[in-house]
Amino acid sequence: MANPRGGGGRHLPPLRLRRLLRSPISRCAGLLAAFAALLLVLSLRQADRVPLPLPQHPPAQVPNEQLWSSDGHGSHACVTPTSRYIAPKDSDRYMTVRSNGGLNQMRTGICDMVAVARLVNATLVIPQLDKRSFWQDTSTFKDVFNEPHFIKALEGDVGIVSDLPQGLQSVPRARKHFTSWSGASYYEEVKELWKDHKVVHIPKSDSRLANNGLPIDIQRLRCRCLYQALRFSDPIENLGKAWHSLNNSGSKLLERLRSRGKFIALHLRYEKDMLAFTGCTHGLSDSEADELRIMRERTSHWKLKDINSTEQRSGGNCPLTPEEVGIFLRAMGYPASTWIYLAAGEIYGGDKYISKLRSYFPNLVSKEAIATKEELDKFNNHASQVAALDYIVSVESDVFVPSHSGNMARAVEGHRRFLGHRKTITPDRRGLVELFDLLQKGELMEGPKLSSLITEMHKNRQGAPRKRYGSLPGSKGRARLRTEESFYENPFPEFIW
């Protein structure tokens, strides 16, 4: 369960954190806060000597521009093929694919398969979506994606068909599990499979291509696929971007949110399955922790059963709790009046825990609060389609904040980078845990000192242009590929200049 990057990237080491706590700036901020509190006490109402109530969560004073502006101005996405790129050759080779995982794992896997089809000069049959994962979603490709647009947009790159030709429906197929994170030379060897078979079936699509070292035209094809060709189906796009307002004035979903001001899209990973899978029980009751443990033990394809929750949390591998998210965002300077769109599934514990976040940010809304029941009914029991709605809002939000790393968080961050490095704040969970523990012990208080520590910790974690992280030091062999930053999380510098 360990996260090699310790909570989504680099964090302040304990020594650096201690220096910040002892710094003159921090000491000065603490003295100023104490002096302000003293002045408030001295200004007791004369009538009954009762002090005015102190704000529960005093906000940090941060310029509005700093809260909402991004650092990607002047960046441009470039996915145009090079002069060496040629149209696909006619091919009698066919490749069938079963995508696996949730929505964004399938999306990136599909685009990997498009690139593989180009490398092996095969015609890609529209992939089957995963119907056997945790969510048991029966959605087909055309339920989630715009199939005609997908085929048309990539016609200059690879042949794509809705189904196998009639004459090949019943022919024997080779079955091949492609090796994860493979380069172009691997797929040159894979071409041999089609010497004996007209059709090759790929039972898993995720992470089948390397993050680095591929030809530039293959990398650009992956981006054209994900960001231009693989659009969501019309019902999802229409609901996500052009919902009719409650008074039928024709305003869009995003306009409903933006009419209230700038907003944060918060990908709050606090669903029951997420907590059970990661073994994270901090702040939960004993009965809730037992419930999650039983769920993990009964889920056969989750291999790790015995998890130390304390170690998981201290290593930065647990999602932030709703309360921790509230503390974090207020410390970053966002005022209580900030609108937050909750991009999430059903939050574990319901209002018991979400109310702690709402105490910091009362203007907390979800798709259920913005859409009518009739608008959402068509997506009931289709987790991928519901996730697509949250994806659309997250990509288009003024600020995106994921409470945990994961396929959606990585996909949204990469898409926002592609669109000009839109502001994405990635919490340093390992570093934050150290501060939250000090808060619990009473050794640190919410206010200017905590704010200065957290903003310093995150000054380089807000989506500014940077090159993709390579493998971690000490990793060897194929294991090193697992520790690289995903191509789809950060397509810089291949496509952005």
PDB file of N, CA and C in Angstrom, residues 118 153 155 177 187 237 283 325 330 345 351-352 368 370 373 404 406 411 447 454 493:
ATOM      1  N   ARG A 118      -1.645   1.545 -33.603  1.00  0.00           N
ATOM      2  CA  ARG A 118      -0.810   2.259 -34.568  1.00  0.00           C
ATOM      3  C   ARG A 118       0.559   1.595 -34.687  1.00  0.00           C
ATOM      4  N   ALA A 153     -12.422  11.131 -35.452  1.00  0.00           N
ATOM      5  CA  ALA A 153     -11.306  11.974 -35.034  1.00  0.00           C
ATOM      6  C   ALA A 153      -9.957  11.291 -35.206  1.00  0.00           C
ATOM      7  N   GLU A 155      -9.291   8.853 -37.597  1.00  0.00           N
ATOM      8  CA  GLU A 155      -9.192   8.147 -38.878  1.00  0.00           C
ATOM      9  C   GLU A 155      -7.856   8.390 -39.572  1.00  0.00           C
ATOM     10  N   HIS A 177      -1.771 -10.989 -23.010  1.00  0.00           N
ATOM     11  CA  HIS A 177      -1.628  -9.969 -21.972  1.00  0.00           C
ATOM     12  C   HIS A 177      -0.353  -9.182 -22.277  1.00  0.00           C
ATOM     13  N   TYR A 187       6.522  -3.905 -28.961  1.00  0.00           N
ATOM     14  CA  TYR A 187       5.386  -4.094 -29.862  1.00  0.00           C
ATOM     15  C   TYR A 187       5.813  -4.458 -31.276  1.00  0.00           C
ATOM     16  N   GLU A 237     -22.346  14.845 -21.939  1.00  0.00           N
ATOM     17  CA  GLU A 237     -21.883  16.195 -22.263  1.00  0.00           C
ATOM     18  C   GLU A 237     -23.002  17.216 -22.070  1.00  0.00           C
ATOM     19  N   GLY A 283      -9.788   8.627  12.838  1.00  0.00           N
ATOM     20  CA  GLY A 283     -10.973   9.426  13.112  1.00  0.00           C
ATOM     21  C   GLY A 283     -12.276   8.659  13.086  1.00  0.00           C
ATOM     22  N   VAL A 325      -9.521  18.342   5.145  1.00  0.00           N
ATOM     23  CA  VAL A 325      -9.636  19.160   3.935  1.00  0.00           C
ATOM     24  C   VAL A 325     -10.064  20.572   4.296  1.00  0.00           C
ATOM     25  N   ARG A 330      -8.760  26.277   4.423  1.00  0.00           N
ATOM     26  CA  ARG A 330      -8.809  27.549   5.143  1.00  0.00           C
ATOM     27  C   ARG A 330      -7.384  28.057   5.387  1.00  0.00           C
ATOM     28  N   GLY A 345     -18.183  10.120  -4.726  1.00  0.00           N
ATOM     29  CA  GLY A 345     -19.262   9.169  -4.547  1.00  0.00           C
ATOM     30  C   GLY A 345     -19.894   9.377  -3.178  1.00  0.00           C
ATOM     31  N   ASP A 351     -23.432  12.572   6.728  1.00  0.00           N
ATOM     32  CA  ASP A 351     -23.343  13.915   7.297  1.00  0.00           C
ATOM     33  C   ASP A 351     -22.497  13.951   8.566  1.00  0.00           C
ATOM     34  N   LYS A 352     -22.312  12.805   9.194  1.00  0.00           N
ATOM     35  CA  LYS A 352     -21.490  12.752  10.405  1.00  0.00           C
ATOM     36  C   LYS A 352     -20.105  13.327  10.146  1.00  0.00           C
ATOM     37  N   GLU A 368     -26.011  16.475  -6.968  1.00  0.00           N
ATOM     38  CA  GLU A 368     -27.381  16.261  -6.502  1.00  0.00           C
ATOM     39  C   GLU A 368     -28.049  17.573  -6.091  1.00  0.00           C
ATOM     40  N   ILE A 370     -27.292  20.526  -7.559  1.00  0.00           N
ATOM     41  CA  ILE A 370     -27.351  21.424  -8.712  1.00  0.00           C
ATOM     42  C   ILE A 370     -28.309  20.905  -9.777  1.00  0.00           C
ATOM     43  N   LYS A 373     -33.650  15.705  -9.753  1.00  0.00           N
ATOM     44  CA  LYS A 373     -33.687  14.249  -9.661  1.00  0.00           C
ATOM     45  C   LYS A 373     -33.931  13.646 -11.038  1.00  0.00           C
ATOM     46  N   HIS A 404      -6.791  12.749  -2.395  1.00  0.00           N
ATOM     47  CA  HIS A 404      -5.958  11.544  -2.477  1.00  0.00           C
ATOM     48  C   HIS A 404      -5.575  11.345  -3.929  1.00  0.00           C
ATOM     49  N   GLY A 406      -5.042   9.131  -7.289  1.00  0.00           N
ATOM     50  CA  GLY A 406      -5.839   8.063  -7.860  1.00  0.00           C
ATOM     51  C   GLY A 406      -6.002   8.323  -9.343  1.00  0.00           C
ATOM     52  N   ALA A 411      -5.772  11.923 -13.879  1.00  0.00           N
ATOM     53  CA  ALA A 411      -6.313  12.262 -15.198  1.00  0.00           C
ATOM     54  C   ALA A 411      -6.743  13.719 -15.265  1.00  0.00           C
ATOM     55  N   GLY A 447      -4.697  29.142  12.554  1.00  0.00           N
ATOM     56  CA  GLY A 447      -4.459  30.573  12.519  1.00  0.00           C
ATOM     57  C   GLY A 447      -3.275  30.915  11.651  1.00  0.00           C
ATOM     58  N   ILE A 454       1.520  25.776   6.041  1.00  0.00           N
ATOM     59  CA  ILE A 454       0.868  25.016   4.970  1.00  0.00           C
ATOM     60  C   ILE A 454       1.065  25.682   3.618  1.00  0.00           C
ATOM     61  N   PRO A 493       7.129  17.589 -20.941  1.00  0.00           N
ATOM     62  CA  PRO A 493       7.164  18.688 -21.910  1.00  0.00           C
ATOM     63  C   PRO A 493       6.800  18.297 -23.348  1.00  0.00           C
TER      64      PRO A 493
END
